[in-house]
Amino acid sequence: MLLYIYLSLLYTAITAELPCTVMPGILTQLDAGNGEVYGVNADGNIYHWVQTDLQRDWVQVPGALIHVTVGPAGVWGVNKQNNIYKIQNNSWVQVSGLLKQIDAGGDQFIVGVNSGDAIYCVNQDGTTSGGTDLPWIKLDGALKYYSCGPLGCWGVNSANQIFYRYSVTQTVVRCDQWKQVDGKLVMIEGGNRP
């Protein structure tokens, strides 16, 4: 029932007439969370949207990534070799593991998938430790894209089928099972509350 209510609210929000503004720049991937927006272009350049009284523009961030994410767990990304990086003390620091896609939208935990569509997560203890040898937990299933928010996690498999997992917390990303949701998507994002 909770899943039905959540999906109904999500559908209502999506179908409502939300005001959109075209922003300058051309990006191949972007992510928004914790009041920040990051993106990457086709050349792997990383950009951070800066909006102040004096400036409204994309500012290039040092480094090269194919996927970037920002959320309660911080700013993370992966490069074309699937190496994983996080911003620590205003610099990119490489951490253990290999992923093709990563998401920091969960409540101080991160999730992602590797080139073989295996699903991984790091709970809050690992993301807040400041260390680079992360305690990756392999989850059941296979997804090409995986994203979490405060109400649960969403994923899409290689057949573009949609899956949802709820009751996810900072310390427990493992849940009983995946629930398949009607429809097909090539990717999906879950977000955090403002």
Coordinates of C-alpha atoms in Angstrom, one line a residue:
M1 CA 0.0 0.0 0.0
L2 CA 2.8 2.4 0.9
L3 CA 4.4 1.7 -2.5
Y4 CA 1.1 2.5 -4.3
I5 CA 0.7 5.8 -2.3
Y6 CA 4.3 6.8 -3.1
L7 CA 4.0 6.0 -6.8
S8 CA 0.7 8.0 -6.9
L9 CA 2.4 11.0 -5.3
L10 CA 5.3 10.6 -7.7
Y11 CA 3.0 10.5 -10.7
T12 CA 1.1 13.5 -9.5
A13 CA 4.3 15.5 -9.1
I14 CA 5.6 14.5 -12.5
T15 CA 2.4 15.3 -14.3
A16 CA 1.9 18.6 -12.6
E17 CA 2.9 21.6 -14.6
L18 CA 6.3 22.3 -13.1
P19 CA 8.1 25.5 -14.2
C20 CA 11.3 24.6 -16.1
T21 CA 14.1 26.9 -17.1
V22 CA 16.6 26.2 -19.9
M23 CA 20.1 26.5 -18.5
P24 CA 23.3 27.3 -20.4
G25 CA 25.7 24.5 -21.3
I26 CA 25.6 21.0 -22.8
L27 CA 26.0 18.1 -20.4
T28 CA 25.7 14.4 -20.9
Q29 CA 24.8 13.7 -17.3
L30 CA 23.8 15.7 -14.2
D31 CA 22.7 15.2 -10.7
A32 CA 21.1 17.5 -8.1
G33 CA 21.0 17.0 -4.3
N34 CA 21.5 18.9 -1.1
G35 CA 20.9 22.1 -3.0
E36 CA 23.8 21.6 -5.4
V37 CA 24.0 20.6 -9.0
Y38 CA 26.9 18.8 -10.7
G39 CA 27.3 17.6 -14.3
V40 CA 29.7 16.2 -16.8
N41 CA 30.0 16.8 -20.6
A42 CA 30.9 14.5 -23.4
D43 CA 34.7 15.2 -22.9
G44 CA 34.5 14.2 -19.2
N45 CA 34.8 17.7 -17.9
I46 CA 33.0 18.2 -14.5
Y47 CA 30.9 21.3 -13.8
H48 CA 29.2 22.7 -10.6
W49 CA 26.3 25.1 -10.9
V50 CA 27.1 28.2 -8.9
Q51 CA 24.3 30.6 -8.1
T52 CA 25.1 33.7 -5.9
D53 CA 24.2 37.3 -6.0
L54 CA 27.2 37.9 -8.2
Q55 CA 27.2 34.8 -10.4
R56 CA 24.9 32.3 -12.1
D57 CA 26.9 29.9 -14.2
W58 CA 28.6 26.5 -14.5
V59 CA 32.0 26.5 -12.9
Q60 CA 34.5 23.8 -14.1
V61 CA 35.8 21.5 -11.4
P62 CA 39.2 19.9 -11.9
G63 CA 39.2 16.2 -12.9
A64 CA 37.5 14.0 -15.5
L65 CA 34.4 11.8 -14.9
I66 CA 31.7 10.1 -16.9
H67 CA 29.2 10.1 -14.0
V68 CA 28.9 12.4 -11.0
T69 CA 26.4 12.4 -8.1
V70 CA 25.7 14.7 -5.2
G71 CA 23.5 14.1 -2.2
P72 CA 23.6 13.6 1.6
A73 CA 26.6 11.3 1.2
G74 CA 28.6 14.1 -0.5
V75 CA 29.9 14.4 -4.1
W76 CA 31.1 11.3 -5.8
G77 CA 31.9 10.2 -9.4
V78 CA 33.3 7.6 -11.6
N79 CA 35.7 8.0 -14.5
K80 CA 35.9 6.1 -17.9
Q81 CA 38.0 3.4 -16.2
N82 CA 35.2 2.9 -13.6
N83 CA 37.5 4.2 -10.8
I84 CA 35.5 5.8 -8.0
Y85 CA 36.2 9.2 -6.5
K86 CA 34.7 11.4 -3.8
I87 CA 35.3 15.0 -2.9
Q88 CA 37.2 15.2 0.4
N89 CA 38.7 18.5 1.7
N90 CA 37.8 20.1 -1.7
S91 CA 39.8 17.6 -3.8
W92 CA 38.9 14.4 -5.6
V93 CA 40.2 11.3 -3.7
Q94 CA 40.1 7.9 -5.3
V95 CA 38.4 5.2 -3.2
S96 CA 38.3 1.4 -3.5
G97 CA 36.1 -0.4 -6.0
L98 CA 35.0 -0.1 -9.6
L99 CA 31.6 1.2 -10.7
K100 CA 30.1 2.5 -14.0
Q101 CA 27.4 4.4 -12.2
I102 CA 27.1 5.8 -8.6
D103 CA 24.5 7.5 -6.5
A104 CA 24.8 9.6 -3.3
G105 CA 21.0 10.4 -2.9
G106 CA 20.5 8.0 0.0
D107 CA 20.7 9.1 3.6
Q108 CA 24.5 9.2 3.9
F109 CA 25.0 6.0 2.0
I110 CA 26.0 5.4 -1.6
V111 CA 25.0 2.8 -4.2
G112 CA 26.1 1.9 -7.6
V113 CA 26.5 -0.7 -10.3
N114 CA 29.6 -2.1 -12.0
S115 CA 30.2 -3.0 -15.6
G116 CA 28.7 -6.4 -15.1
D117 CA 25.5 -4.8 -13.6
A118 CA 26.3 -6.1 -10.1
I119 CA 24.8 -3.9 -7.4
Y120 CA 26.8 -2.5 -4.5
C121 CA 26.3 -0.2 -1.6
V122 CA 28.3 1.4 1.2
N123 CA 26.4 2.2 4.4
Q124 CA 26.8 5.4 6.4
D125 CA 29.7 4.1 8.5
G126 CA 31.8 3.7 5.3
T127 CA 30.8 7.0 3.7
T128 CA 31.5 9.1 6.8
S129 CA 34.7 7.5 7.8
G130 CA 37.0 9.6 5.6
G131 CA 38.8 6.4 4.5
T132 CA 39.5 5.3 1.0
D133 CA 39.1 1.5 1.5
L134 CA 35.3 1.3 1.5
P135 CA 33.3 -1.7 2.9
W136 CA 31.3 -2.5 -0.3
I137 CA 28.3 -4.7 0.2
K138 CA 27.1 -6.7 -2.9
L139 CA 23.3 -6.8 -3.2
D140 CA 21.2 -9.4 -4.9
G141 CA 20.0 -8.8 -8.4
A142 CA 21.5 -7.1 -11.5
L143 CA 20.8 -3.5 -12.6
K144 CA 22.3 -1.2 -15.1
Y145 CA 21.3 1.9 -13.1
Y146 CA 20.6 2.3 -9.4
S147 CA 19.5 5.3 -7.4
C148 CA 18.3 6.0 -3.8
G149 CA 16.3 8.6 -1.9
P150 CA 15.0 8.8 1.6
L151 CA 11.9 6.6 0.8
G152 CA 13.7 3.8 -1.0
C153 CA 15.8 2.8 -3.9
W154 CA 15.0 2.5 -7.6
G155 CA 16.7 0.5 -10.3
V156 CA 16.5 -0.4 -14.0
N157 CA 17.9 -3.6 -15.4
S158 CA 19.3 -4.4 -18.9
A159 CA 15.7 -5.1 -20.1
N160 CA 14.7 -1.6 -19.0
Q161 CA 12.4 -3.1 -16.3
I162 CA 11.9 -0.9 -13.2
F163 CA 12.4 -2.1 -9.7
Y164 CA 11.9 -0.5 -6.3
R165 CA 13.2 -1.3 -2.8
Y166 CA 11.8 0.4 0.3
S167 CA 12.6 0.5 4.0
V168 CA 16.2 1.5 3.3
T169 CA 18.1 3.2 6.2
Q170 CA 21.6 4.7 6.8
T171 CA 22.8 1.4 8.2
V172 CA 20.7 -1.1 6.3
V173 CA 20.6 -0.9 2.5
R174 CA 19.8 -4.6 2.2
C175 CA 16.1 -5.2 2.1
D176 CA 13.9 -8.2 1.8
Q177 CA 13.3 -8.1 -1.9
W178 CA 12.9 -6.0 -5.0
K179 CA 9.4 -5.1 -6.2
Q180 CA 8.9 -4.8 -9.9
V181 CA 7.1 -1.7 -11.1
D182 CA 5.1 -1.5 -14.3
G183 CA 6.7 0.3 -17.2
K184 CA 10.1 0.5 -18.8
L185 CA 12.9 3.1 -18.5
V186 CA 16.5 3.4 -19.5
M187 CA 17.5 5.1 -16.2
I188 CA 15.8 6.4 -13.1
E189 CA 16.7 8.7 -10.2
G190 CA 15.5 9.0 -6.6
G191 CA 16.1 12.3 -4.9
N192 CA 16.4 13.7 -1.4
R193 CA 14.2 16.2 0.2
P194 CA 15.3 19.9 0.1

